[in-house]
Coordinates of C-alpha atoms and ligand atoms in Angstrom, one line a residue:
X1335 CA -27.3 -6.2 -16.2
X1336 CA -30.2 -7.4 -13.7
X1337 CA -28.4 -8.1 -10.4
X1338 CA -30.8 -11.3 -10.2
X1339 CA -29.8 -12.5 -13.8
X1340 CA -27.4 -15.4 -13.6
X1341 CA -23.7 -14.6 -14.0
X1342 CA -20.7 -16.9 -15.2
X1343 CA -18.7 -16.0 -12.4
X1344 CA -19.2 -15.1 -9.3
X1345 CA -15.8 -13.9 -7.0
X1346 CA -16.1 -14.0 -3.1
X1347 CA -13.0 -11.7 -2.3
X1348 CA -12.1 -8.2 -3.8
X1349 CA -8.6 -8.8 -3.0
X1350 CA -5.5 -8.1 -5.8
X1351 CA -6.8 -12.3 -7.0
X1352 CA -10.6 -11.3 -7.0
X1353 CA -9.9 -8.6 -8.9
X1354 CA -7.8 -10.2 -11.5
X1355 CA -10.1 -13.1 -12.0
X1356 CA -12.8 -10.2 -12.5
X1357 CA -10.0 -8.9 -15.3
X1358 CA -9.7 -12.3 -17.1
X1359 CA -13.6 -13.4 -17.0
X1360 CA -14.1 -10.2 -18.7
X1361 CA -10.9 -11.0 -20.9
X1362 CA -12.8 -14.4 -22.0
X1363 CA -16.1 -12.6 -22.1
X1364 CA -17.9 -14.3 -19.2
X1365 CA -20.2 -12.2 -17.1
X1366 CA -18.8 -11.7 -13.8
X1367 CA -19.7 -9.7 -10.5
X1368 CA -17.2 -9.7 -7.3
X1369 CA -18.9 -9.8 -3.6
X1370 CA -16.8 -8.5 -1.0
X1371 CA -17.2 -8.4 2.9
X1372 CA -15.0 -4.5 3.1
X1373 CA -16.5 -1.5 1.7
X1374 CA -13.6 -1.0 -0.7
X1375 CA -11.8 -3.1 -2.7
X1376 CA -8.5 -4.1 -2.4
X1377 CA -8.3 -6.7 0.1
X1378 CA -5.3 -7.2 2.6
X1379 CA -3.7 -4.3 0.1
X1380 CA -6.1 -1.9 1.2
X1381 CA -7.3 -3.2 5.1
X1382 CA -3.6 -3.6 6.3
X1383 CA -1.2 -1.7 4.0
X1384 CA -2.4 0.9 1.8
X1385 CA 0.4 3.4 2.6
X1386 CA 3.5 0.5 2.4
X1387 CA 5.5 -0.2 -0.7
X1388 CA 5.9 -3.7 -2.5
X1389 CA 8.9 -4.6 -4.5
X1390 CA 7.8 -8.0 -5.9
X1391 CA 5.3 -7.4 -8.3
X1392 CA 6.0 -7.9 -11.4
X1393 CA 6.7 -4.6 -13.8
X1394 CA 7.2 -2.7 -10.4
X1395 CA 10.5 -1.8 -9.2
X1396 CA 8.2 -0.5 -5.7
X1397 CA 4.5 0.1 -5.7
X1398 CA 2.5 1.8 -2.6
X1399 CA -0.3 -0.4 -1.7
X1400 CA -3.1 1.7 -2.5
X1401 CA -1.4 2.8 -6.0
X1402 CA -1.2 -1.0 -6.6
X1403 CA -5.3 -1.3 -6.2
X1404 CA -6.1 1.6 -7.9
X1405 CA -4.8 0.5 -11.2
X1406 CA -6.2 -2.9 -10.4
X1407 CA -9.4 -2.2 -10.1
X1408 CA -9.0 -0.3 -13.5
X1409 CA -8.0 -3.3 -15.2
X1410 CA -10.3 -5.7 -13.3
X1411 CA -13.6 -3.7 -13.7
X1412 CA -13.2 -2.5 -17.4
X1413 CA -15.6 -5.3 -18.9
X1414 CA -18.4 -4.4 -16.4
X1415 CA -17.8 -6.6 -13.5
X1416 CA -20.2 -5.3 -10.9
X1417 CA -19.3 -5.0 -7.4
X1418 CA -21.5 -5.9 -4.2
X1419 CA -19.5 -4.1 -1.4
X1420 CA -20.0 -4.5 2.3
X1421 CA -21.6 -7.9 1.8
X1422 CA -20.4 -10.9 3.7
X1423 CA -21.0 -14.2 2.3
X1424 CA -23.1 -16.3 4.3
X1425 CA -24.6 -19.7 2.5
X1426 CA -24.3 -21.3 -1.3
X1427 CA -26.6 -24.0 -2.7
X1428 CA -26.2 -25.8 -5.3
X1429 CA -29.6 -25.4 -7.9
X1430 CA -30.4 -28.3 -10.6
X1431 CA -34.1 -27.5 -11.6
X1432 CA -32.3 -26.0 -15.2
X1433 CA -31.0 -29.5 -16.1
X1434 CA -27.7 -27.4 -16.7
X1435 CA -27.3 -26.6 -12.5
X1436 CA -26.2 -23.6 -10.5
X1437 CA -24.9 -21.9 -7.6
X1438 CA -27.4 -19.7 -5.4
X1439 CA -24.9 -17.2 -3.6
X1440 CA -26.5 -15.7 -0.4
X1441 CA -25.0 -12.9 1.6
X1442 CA -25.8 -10.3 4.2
X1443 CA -27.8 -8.3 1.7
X1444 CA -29.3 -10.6 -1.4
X1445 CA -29.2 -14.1 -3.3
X1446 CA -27.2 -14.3 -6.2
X1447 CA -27.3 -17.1 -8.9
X1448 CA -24.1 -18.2 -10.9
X1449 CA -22.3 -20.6 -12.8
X1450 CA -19.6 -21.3 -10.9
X1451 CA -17.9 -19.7 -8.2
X1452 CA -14.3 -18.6 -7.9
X1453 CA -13.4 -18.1 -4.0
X1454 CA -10.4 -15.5 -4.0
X1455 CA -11.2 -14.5 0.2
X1456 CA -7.8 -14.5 1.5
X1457 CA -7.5 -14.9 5.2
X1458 CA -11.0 -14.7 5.0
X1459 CA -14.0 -11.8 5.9
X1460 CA -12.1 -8.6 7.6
X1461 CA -14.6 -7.0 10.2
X1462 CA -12.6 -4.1 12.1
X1463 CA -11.5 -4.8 16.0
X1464 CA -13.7 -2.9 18.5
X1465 CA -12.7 -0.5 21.1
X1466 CA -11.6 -2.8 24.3
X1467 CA -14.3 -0.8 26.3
X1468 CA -17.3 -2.9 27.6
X1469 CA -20.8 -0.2 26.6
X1470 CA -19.2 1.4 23.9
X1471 CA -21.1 0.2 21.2
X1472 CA -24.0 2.5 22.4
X1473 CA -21.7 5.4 20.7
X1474 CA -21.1 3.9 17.3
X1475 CA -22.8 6.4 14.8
X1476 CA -22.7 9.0 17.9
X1477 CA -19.1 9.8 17.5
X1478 CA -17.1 6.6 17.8
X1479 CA -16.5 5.5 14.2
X1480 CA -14.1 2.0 13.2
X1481 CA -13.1 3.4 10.2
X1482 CA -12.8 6.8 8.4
X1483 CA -14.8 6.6 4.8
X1484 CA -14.9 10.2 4.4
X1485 CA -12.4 12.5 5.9
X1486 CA -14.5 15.7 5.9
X1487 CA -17.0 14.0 7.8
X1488 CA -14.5 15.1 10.8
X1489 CA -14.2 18.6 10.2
X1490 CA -13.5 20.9 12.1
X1491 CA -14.0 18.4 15.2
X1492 CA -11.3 17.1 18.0
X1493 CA -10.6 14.0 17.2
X1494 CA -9.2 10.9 19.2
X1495 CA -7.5 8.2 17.1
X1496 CA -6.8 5.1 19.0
X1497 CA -4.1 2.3 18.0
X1498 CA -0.5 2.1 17.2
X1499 CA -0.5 0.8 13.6
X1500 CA -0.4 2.5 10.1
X1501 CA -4.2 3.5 10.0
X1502 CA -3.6 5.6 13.1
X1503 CA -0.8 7.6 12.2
X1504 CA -1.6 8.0 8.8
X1505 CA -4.7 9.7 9.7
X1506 CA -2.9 11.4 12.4
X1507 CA -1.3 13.0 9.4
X1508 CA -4.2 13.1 7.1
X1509 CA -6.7 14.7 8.8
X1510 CA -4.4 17.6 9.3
X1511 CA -6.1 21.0 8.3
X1512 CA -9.4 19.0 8.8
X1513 CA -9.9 18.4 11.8
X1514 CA -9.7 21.1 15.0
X1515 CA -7.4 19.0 17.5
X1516 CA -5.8 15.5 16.9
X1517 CA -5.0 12.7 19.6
X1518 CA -3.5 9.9 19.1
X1519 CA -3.5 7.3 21.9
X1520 CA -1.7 3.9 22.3
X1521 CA -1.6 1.7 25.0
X1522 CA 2.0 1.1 24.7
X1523 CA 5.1 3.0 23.3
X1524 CA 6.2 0.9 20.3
X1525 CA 4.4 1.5 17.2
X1526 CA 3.7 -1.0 14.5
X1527 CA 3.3 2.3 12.2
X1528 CA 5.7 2.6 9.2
X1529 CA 8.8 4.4 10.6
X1530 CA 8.4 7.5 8.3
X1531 CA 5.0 8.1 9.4
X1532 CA 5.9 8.0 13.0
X1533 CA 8.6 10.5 12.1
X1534 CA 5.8 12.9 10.7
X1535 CA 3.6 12.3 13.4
X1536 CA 6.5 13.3 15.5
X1537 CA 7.4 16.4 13.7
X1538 CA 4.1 17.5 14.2
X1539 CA 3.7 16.5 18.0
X1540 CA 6.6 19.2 17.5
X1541 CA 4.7 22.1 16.2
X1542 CA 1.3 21.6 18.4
X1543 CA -0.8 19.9 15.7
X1544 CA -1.2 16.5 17.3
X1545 CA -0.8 15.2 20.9
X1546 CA 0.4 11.6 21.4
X1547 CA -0.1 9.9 25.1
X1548 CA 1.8 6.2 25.4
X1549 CA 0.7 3.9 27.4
X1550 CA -2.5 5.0 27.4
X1551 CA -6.2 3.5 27.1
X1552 CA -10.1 5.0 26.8
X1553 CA -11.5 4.0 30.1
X1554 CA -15.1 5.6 29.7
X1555 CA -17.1 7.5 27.4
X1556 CA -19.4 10.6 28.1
X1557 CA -21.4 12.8 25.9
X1558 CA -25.0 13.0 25.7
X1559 CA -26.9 12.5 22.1
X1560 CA -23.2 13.0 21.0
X1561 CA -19.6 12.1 22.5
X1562 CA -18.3 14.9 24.1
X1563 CA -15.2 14.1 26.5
X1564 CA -13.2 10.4 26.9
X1565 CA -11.6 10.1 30.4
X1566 CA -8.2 8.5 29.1
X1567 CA -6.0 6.0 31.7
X1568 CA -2.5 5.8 32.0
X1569 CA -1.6 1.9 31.8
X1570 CA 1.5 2.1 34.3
X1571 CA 0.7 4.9 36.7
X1572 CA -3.4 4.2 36.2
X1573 CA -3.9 8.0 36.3
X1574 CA -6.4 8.9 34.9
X1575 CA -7.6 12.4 33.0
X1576 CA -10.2 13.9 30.8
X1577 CA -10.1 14.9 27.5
X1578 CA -13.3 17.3 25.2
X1579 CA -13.2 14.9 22.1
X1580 CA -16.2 14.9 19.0
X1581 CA -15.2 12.1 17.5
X1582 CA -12.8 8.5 19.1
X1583 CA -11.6 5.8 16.1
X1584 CA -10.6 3.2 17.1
X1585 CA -8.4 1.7 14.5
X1586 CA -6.9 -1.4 16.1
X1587 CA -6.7 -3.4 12.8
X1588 CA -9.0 -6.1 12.1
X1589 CA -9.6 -9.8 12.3
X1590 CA -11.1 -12.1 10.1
X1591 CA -13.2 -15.4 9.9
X1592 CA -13.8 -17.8 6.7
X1593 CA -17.3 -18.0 7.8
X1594 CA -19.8 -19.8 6.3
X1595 CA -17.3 -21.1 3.7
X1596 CA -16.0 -23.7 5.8
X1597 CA -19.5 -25.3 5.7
X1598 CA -20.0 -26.2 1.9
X1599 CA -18.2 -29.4 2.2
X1600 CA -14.7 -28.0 0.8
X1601 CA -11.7 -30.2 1.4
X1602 CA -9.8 -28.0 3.9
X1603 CA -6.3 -27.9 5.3
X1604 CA -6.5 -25.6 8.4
X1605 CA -8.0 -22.5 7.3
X1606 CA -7.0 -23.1 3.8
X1607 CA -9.1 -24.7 0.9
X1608 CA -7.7 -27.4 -1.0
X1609 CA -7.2 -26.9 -4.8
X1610 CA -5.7 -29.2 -7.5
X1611 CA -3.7 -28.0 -10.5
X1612 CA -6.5 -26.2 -12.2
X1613 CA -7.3 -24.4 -9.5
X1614 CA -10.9 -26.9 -8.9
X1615 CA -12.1 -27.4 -5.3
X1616 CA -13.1 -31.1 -4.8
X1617 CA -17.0 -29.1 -5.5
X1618 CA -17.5 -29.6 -9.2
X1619 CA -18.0 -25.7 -10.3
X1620 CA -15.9 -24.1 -7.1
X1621 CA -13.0 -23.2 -7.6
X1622 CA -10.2 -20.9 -5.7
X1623 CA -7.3 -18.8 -5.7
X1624 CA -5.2 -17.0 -3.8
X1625 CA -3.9 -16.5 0.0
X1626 CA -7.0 -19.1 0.5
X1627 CA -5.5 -22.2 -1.4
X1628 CA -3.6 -24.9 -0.6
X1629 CA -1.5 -27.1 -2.1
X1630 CA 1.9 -28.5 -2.0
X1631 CA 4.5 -25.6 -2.8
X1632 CA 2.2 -22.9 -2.1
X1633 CA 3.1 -19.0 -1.7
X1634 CA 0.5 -16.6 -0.5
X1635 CA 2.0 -13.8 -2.3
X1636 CA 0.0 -11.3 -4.2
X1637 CA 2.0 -12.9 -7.8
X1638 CA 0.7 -16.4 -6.9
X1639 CA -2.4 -15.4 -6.5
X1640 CA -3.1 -13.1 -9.8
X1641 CA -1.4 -16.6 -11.5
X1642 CA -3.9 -18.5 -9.7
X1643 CA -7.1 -16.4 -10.3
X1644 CA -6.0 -16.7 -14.2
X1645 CA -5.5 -20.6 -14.2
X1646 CA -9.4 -21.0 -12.3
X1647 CA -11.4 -18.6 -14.4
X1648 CA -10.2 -20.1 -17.4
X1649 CA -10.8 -23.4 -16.7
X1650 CA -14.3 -21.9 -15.3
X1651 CA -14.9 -20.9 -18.9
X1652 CA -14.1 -23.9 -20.4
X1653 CA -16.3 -26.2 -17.7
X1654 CA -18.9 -23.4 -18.9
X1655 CA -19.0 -23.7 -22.4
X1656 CA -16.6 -26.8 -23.0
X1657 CA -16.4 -25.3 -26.4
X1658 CA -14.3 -22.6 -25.5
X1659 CA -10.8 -23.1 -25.2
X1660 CA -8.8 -23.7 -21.4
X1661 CA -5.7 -21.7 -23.2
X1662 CA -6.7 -17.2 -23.5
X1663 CA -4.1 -17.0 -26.3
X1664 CA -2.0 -13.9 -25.6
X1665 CA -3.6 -10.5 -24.3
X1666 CA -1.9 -9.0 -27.1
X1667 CA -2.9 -10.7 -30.0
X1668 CA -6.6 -10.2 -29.1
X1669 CA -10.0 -8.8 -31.0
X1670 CA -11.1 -7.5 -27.5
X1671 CA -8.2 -5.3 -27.1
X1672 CA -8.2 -4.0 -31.2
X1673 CA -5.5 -6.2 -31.5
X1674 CA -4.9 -8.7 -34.3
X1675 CA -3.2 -12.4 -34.4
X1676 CA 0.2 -11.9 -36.1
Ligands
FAD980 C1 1.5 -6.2 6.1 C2 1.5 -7.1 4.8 C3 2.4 -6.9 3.8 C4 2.4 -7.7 2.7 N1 3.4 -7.4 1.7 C5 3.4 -8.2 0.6 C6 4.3 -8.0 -0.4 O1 5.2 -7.1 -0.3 N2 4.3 -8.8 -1.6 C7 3.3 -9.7 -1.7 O2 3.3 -10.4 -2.8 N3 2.4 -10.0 -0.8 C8 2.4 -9.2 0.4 N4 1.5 -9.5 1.4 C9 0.5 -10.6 1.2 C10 -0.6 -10.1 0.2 O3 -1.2 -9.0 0.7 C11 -1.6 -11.3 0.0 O4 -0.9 -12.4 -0.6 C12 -2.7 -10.8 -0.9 O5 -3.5 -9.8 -0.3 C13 -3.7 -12.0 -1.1 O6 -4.7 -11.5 -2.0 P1 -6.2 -12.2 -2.0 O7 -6.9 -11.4 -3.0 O8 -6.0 -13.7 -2.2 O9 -6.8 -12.1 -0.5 P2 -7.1 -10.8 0.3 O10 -6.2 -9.7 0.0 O11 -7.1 -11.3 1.7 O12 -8.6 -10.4 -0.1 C14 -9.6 -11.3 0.2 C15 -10.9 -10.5 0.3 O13 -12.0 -11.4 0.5 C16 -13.0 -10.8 1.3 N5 -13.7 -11.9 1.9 C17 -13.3 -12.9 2.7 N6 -14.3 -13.7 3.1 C18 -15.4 -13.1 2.7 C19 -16.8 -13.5 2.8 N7 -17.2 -14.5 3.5 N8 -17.7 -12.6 2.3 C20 -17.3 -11.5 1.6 N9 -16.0 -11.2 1.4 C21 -15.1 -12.0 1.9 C22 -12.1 -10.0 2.3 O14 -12.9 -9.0 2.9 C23 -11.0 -9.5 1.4 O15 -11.2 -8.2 0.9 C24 1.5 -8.7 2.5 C25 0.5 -8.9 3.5 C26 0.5 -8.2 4.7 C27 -0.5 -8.4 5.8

């Protein structure tokens, strides 16, 4: 389908709720596509998490993160859903040359017109935190990375992995056999890293393939076309010493921002968009779900928010073509599965 043809749906948010509202447009056979600000889906799941276990989804008795995504991006992308990754979402008019009217979606990379709009953005656009290092954006691309998309790209290199949290010890442990040398610095000596993961990271400090300096920060940055050493600070004693490095990642978690959301004239309760019992914005046509509504009683758990994404893209259908039912019928009584009513 033509990227500039209208769709039903469109979902701000890749998040577990984007991509479930993705699963049921599909369900109800509405055209859909799914713009999110990250480069992979998953949300929170997948930017915070990917290596932790839940215990409250439903069907689950514990799920890693990432295992969780995996299958729902399965489910959520089977009818064709397209997906605009890396694009933040930046402006939305409202179009009514057509008589009918629609939504022109603009982001960081194109216009898109739809339907309606279902806004499943959690906490909002995640951009990664940058090294605390006045200058050192002149080495992104030049061996300071924020993120590792490809692990091979580090091959045979010394690497320096910067933060305390799961990102940095997991690829502490991942990019084992990879990489040449591994360092890991942190600027203090508790670790927000799942326990076992520190105990790995640990075992092997033990054997020589990793180093690990507490308390300790990236003061400057040398190289020429290329990084090629860091000169590393102690935060107490404010010695300082060199290290030969290819490659510093910082991964010092991420924040995030609403945006240009918080300018369409949505009824708002702190960061949080306001939503009635269908899931409807006070915009006729927006709707949300997910860790970014609110309303009295709300939960921002990942079940809430699958629950919520089903009750707004049904009633998106139905506001659609008000022909076609607010109620799916069950899942398993359906033509689109090969099932049949019984
Ligand atoms: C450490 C941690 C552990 C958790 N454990 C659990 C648990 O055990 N059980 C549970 O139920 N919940 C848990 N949660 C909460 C759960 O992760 C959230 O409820 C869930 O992720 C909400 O999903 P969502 O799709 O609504 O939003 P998100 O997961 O936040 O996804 C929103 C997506 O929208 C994108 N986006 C936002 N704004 C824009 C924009 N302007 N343009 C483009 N894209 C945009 C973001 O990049 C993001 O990918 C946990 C959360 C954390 C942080």
């Amino acid at each position: 389908m033509d990227e500039q043809e209208i769709r039903d749906i469109t979902v701000i948010g890749g998040g577990p709720t984007g991509l479930f509202a993705a699963f049921y447009a599909g369900m109800r056979g509405a055209s859909c596509r799914i713009i999110d600000a990250l480069p992979a889906l998953g949300g929170q799941l997948m930017a915070l998490y990917p290596e932790k276990y839940i215990f409250d989804v439903a069907g689950f008795t514990k799920v890693l993160a990432k295992d969780l995504v995996r299958d729902m991006v399965a489910q959520g992308l089977q009818f064709g859903a397209s997906t605009h990754l890396g694009e933040t979402v930046t402006g939305l008019t409202r179009v009514d040359d057509d008589g009918i009217g629609h939504f022109m979606l603009e982001t960081s990379a194109g216009v898109y017109p739809s339907r309606t709009i279902v806004i499943a953005a959690g906490i909002g656009a995640f951009e990664s935190r940058k090294l605390p290092l006045a200058g050192s954006e002149v080495w992104e691309g030049r061996g300071l990375y924020d993120k590792v998309l490809d692990p091979r790209a580090f091959e045979g290199q010394r690497v320096l992995l910067v933060g305390g949290g799961d990102s940095a010890f997991d690829w502490a442990v991942n990019l084992q056999g990879i990489a040449r040398e591994i360092t890991l610095v942190h600027r203090r000596d508790q670790f927000r890293a799942h326990a076992a993961t520190v105990a790995q990271v640990d075992a092997l400090r033990a054997c020589g393939k990793c180093d690990l300096h507490t308390f300790t920060e990236v003061k400057a940055i040398h190289g020429g076309d290329r990084i090629e050493r860091v000169t590393l600070v102690h935060a107490k004693t404010k010695e300082e010493h060199e290290l030969g490095v290819d490659a510093v990642i910082p991964l010092l978690g991420f924040h995030s921002d609403l945006g240009a959301i918080k300018e369409w004239g949505l009824d708002t309760e702190k960061a949080d968009v306001k939503v009635d019992q269908v899931m409807s914005t006070n915009v006729p046509g927006i709707y949300a779900a997910g860790d970014i509504t609110s309303y009295p009683g709300k939960l921002k758990l990942i079940a809430t928010g699958v629950a919520e994404a089903c009750i707004a893209v049904n009633n998106a259908v139905h506001l659609i073509n008000p022909k076609a039912k607010v109620n799916p019928g069950h899942s398993s009584n359906l033509a689109i599965f090969g099932q049949t009513d019984d």
